[in-house]
GROMACS .gro file of C-alpha atoms in nm:
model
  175
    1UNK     CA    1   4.594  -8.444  -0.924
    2UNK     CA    2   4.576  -8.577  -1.255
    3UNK     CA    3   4.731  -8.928  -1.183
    4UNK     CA    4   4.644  -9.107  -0.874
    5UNK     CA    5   4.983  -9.245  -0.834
    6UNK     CA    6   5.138  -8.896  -0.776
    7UNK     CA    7   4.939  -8.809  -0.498
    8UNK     CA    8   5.103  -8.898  -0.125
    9UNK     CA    9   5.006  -9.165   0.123
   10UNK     CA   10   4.684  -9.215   0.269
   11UNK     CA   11   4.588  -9.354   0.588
   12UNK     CA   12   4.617  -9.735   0.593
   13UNK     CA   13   4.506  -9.889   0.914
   14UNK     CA   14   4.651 -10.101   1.095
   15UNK     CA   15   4.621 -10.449   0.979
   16UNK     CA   16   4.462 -10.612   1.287
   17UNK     CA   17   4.229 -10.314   1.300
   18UNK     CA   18   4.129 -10.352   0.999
   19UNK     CA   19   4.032 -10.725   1.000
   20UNK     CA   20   3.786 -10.567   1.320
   21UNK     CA   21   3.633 -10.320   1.134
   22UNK     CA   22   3.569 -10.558   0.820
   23UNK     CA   23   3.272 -10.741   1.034
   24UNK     CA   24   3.298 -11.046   0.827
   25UNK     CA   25   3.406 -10.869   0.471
   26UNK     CA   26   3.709 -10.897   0.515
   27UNK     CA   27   3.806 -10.995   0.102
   28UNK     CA   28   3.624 -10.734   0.008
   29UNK     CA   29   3.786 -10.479   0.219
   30UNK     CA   30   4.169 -10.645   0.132
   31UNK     CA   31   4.039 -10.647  -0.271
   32UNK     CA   32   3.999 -10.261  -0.150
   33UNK     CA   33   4.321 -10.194  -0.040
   34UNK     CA   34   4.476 -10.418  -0.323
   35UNK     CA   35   4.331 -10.185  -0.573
   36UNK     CA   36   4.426  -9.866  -0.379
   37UNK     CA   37   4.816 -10.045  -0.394
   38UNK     CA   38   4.815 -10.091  -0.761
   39UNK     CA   39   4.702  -9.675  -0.748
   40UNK     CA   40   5.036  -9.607  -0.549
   41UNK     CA   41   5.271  -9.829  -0.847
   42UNK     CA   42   5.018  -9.680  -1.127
   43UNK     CA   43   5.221  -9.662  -1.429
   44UNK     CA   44   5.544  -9.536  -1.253
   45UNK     CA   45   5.868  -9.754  -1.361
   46UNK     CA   46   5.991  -9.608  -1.001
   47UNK     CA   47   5.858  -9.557  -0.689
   48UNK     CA   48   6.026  -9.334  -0.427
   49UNK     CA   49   6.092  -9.430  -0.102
   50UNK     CA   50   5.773  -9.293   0.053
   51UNK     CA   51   5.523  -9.447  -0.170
   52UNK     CA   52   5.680  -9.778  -0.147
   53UNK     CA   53   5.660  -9.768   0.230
   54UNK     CA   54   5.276  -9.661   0.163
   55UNK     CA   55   5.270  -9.967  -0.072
   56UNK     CA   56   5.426 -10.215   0.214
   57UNK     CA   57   5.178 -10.102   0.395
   58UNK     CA   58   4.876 -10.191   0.223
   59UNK     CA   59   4.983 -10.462   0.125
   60UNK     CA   60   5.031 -10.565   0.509
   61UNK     CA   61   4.673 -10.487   0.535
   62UNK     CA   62   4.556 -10.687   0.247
   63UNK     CA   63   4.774 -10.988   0.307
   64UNK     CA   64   4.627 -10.994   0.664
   65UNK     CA   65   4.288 -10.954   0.577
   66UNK     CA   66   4.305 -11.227   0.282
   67UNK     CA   67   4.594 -11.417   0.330
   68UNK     CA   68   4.530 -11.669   0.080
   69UNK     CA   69   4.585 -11.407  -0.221
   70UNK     CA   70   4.841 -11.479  -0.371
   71UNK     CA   71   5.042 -11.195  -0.660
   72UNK     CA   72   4.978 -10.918  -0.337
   73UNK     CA   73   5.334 -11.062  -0.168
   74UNK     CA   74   5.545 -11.076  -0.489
   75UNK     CA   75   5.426 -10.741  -0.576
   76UNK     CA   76   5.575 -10.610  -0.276
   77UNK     CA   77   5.857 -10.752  -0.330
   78UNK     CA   78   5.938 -10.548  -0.637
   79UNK     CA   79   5.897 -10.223  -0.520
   80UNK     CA   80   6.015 -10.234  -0.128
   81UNK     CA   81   6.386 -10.191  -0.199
   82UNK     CA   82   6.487  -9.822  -0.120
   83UNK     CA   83   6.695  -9.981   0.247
   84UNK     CA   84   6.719 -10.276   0.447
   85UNK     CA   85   6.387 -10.192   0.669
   86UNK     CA   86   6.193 -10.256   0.304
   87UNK     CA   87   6.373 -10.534   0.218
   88UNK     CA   88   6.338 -10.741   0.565
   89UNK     CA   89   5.965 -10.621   0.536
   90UNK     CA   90   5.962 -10.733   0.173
   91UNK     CA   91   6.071 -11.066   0.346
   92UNK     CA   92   5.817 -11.091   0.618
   93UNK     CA   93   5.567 -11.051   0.375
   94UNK     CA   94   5.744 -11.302   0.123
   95UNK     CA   95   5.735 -11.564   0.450
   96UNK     CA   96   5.343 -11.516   0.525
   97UNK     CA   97   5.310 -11.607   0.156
   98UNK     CA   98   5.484 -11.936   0.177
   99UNK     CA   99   5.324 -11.995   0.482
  100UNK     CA  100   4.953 -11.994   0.261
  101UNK     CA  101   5.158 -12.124  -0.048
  102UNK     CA  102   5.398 -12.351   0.082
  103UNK     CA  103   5.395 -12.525  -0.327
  104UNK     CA  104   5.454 -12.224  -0.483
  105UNK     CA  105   5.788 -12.170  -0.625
  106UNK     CA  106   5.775 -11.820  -0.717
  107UNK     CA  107   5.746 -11.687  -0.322
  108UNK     CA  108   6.037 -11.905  -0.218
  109UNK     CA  109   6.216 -11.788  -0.557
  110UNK     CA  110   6.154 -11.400  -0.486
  111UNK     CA  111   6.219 -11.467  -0.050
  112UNK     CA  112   6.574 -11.606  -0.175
  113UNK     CA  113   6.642 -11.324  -0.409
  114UNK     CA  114   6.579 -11.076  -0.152
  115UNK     CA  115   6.808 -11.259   0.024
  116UNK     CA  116   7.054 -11.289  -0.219
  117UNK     CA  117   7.087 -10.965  -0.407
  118UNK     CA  118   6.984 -10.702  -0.123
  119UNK     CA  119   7.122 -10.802   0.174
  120UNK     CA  120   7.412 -11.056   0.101
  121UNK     CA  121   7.256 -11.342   0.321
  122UNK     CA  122   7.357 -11.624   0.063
  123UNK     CA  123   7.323 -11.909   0.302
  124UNK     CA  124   6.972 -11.814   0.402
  125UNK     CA  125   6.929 -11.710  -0.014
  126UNK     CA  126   7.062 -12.081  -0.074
  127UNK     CA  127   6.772 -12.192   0.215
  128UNK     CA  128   6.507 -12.029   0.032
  129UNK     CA  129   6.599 -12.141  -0.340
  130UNK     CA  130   6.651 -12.455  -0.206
  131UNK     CA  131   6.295 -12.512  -0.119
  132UNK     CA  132   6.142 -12.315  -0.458
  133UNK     CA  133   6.355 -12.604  -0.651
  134UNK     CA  134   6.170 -12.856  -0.446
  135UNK     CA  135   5.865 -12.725  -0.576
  136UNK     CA  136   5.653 -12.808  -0.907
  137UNK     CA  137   5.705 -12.580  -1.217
  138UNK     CA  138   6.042 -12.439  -1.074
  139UNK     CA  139   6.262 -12.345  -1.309
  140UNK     CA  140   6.533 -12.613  -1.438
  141UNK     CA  141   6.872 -12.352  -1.346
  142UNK     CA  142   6.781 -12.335  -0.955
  143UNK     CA  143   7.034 -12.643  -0.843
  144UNK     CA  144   7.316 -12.454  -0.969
  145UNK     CA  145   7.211 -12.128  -0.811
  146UNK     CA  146   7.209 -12.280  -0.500
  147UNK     CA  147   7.494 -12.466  -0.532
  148UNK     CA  148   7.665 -12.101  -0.683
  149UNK     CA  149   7.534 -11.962  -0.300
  150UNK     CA  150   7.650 -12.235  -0.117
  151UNK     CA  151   8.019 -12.210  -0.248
  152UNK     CA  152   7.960 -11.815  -0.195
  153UNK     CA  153   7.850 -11.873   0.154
  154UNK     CA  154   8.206 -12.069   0.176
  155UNK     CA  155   8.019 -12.411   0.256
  156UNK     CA  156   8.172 -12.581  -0.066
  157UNK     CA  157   8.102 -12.910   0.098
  158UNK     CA  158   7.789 -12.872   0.091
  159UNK     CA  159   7.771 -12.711  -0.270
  160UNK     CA  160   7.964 -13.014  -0.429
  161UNK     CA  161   7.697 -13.224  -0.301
  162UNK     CA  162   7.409 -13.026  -0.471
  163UNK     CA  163   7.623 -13.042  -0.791
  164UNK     CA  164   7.677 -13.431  -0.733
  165UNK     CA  165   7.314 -13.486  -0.659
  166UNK     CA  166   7.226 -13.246  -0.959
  167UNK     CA  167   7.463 -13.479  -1.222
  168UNK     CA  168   7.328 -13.793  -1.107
  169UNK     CA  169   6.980 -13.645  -1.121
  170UNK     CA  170   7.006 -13.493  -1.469
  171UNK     CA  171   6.883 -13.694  -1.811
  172UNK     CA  172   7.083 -13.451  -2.034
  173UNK     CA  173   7.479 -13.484  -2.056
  174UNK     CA  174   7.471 -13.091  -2.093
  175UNK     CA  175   7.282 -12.978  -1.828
   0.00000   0.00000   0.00000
């Protein structure tokens, strides 16, 4: 095979195996498996089904064995989308990384999305976006998001007072 992307899944072991087996190198073996999960994307703009449950996979195994990488959970997140079974294991994966990144906006940001656009769970969306707002370097437009989700999630109480809180918060008339 020409491309190493093309070719089907390997054997990924189990993640709690595979922190046994890594006597101590364990980075080294999840830096491993990181590399083999870029393979599986390679250039592709799509991934089928089967690769990106190959992908979750790996990435299972890496986050496990180095937990405190951090582009490995959001890269998941992009390609495990095919059903709902990728999606809520998108979102496990997109919790353990706020779990070692609790400051990070971006794994709140992409947990809420998940949320959000693939399975319709705005209040829990609204959860999630709340607390990447909360964090340093998040993006300016997330108050209104959430307060968008709330009144989607029919709790317009609660989204007038994230658009009150946002008003009297804001420095510029137009924001």
């Amino acid at each position: 095979i020409e491309n190493p992307s093309q070719a089907g899944p390997g054997f990924v072991p189990d993640p709690a195996q595979a922190r046994v087996l890594a006597l101590g190198f364990d980075a080294i073996l999840a830096d491993y498996h990181w590399l083999e999960a870029v393979q599986v994307v390679g250039g592709s703009e799509n991934v089928d089904r089967e690769r990106a449950d190959h992908l979750g996979k790996l990435i299972d195994v890496v986050t496990t064995l180095n937990p405190h990488v951090d582009h490995p959970y959001r890269f998941a997140s992009v390609w495990l989308n095919h059903d709902e079974s990728q999606v809520r294991e998108a979102i496990r994966l997109l919790r353990r990384a706020t779990e070692y990144h609790p400051d990070d906006w971006r794994n709140h940001f992409y947990l809420g999305f998940d949320q959000f656009f693939y399975l319709g769970e705005f209040e829990q969306a609204a959860d999630s976006l709340e607390r990447a707002m909360k964090q340093p370097g998040a993006p300016a437009y997330l108050p209104r998001l959430v307060a968008r989700l709330r009144a989607q999630s029919r709790d317009l109480e609660v989204a007038e007072i994230f658009l009150r809180e946002m008003l009297r918060n804001s420095e510029d008339p137009e924001d």
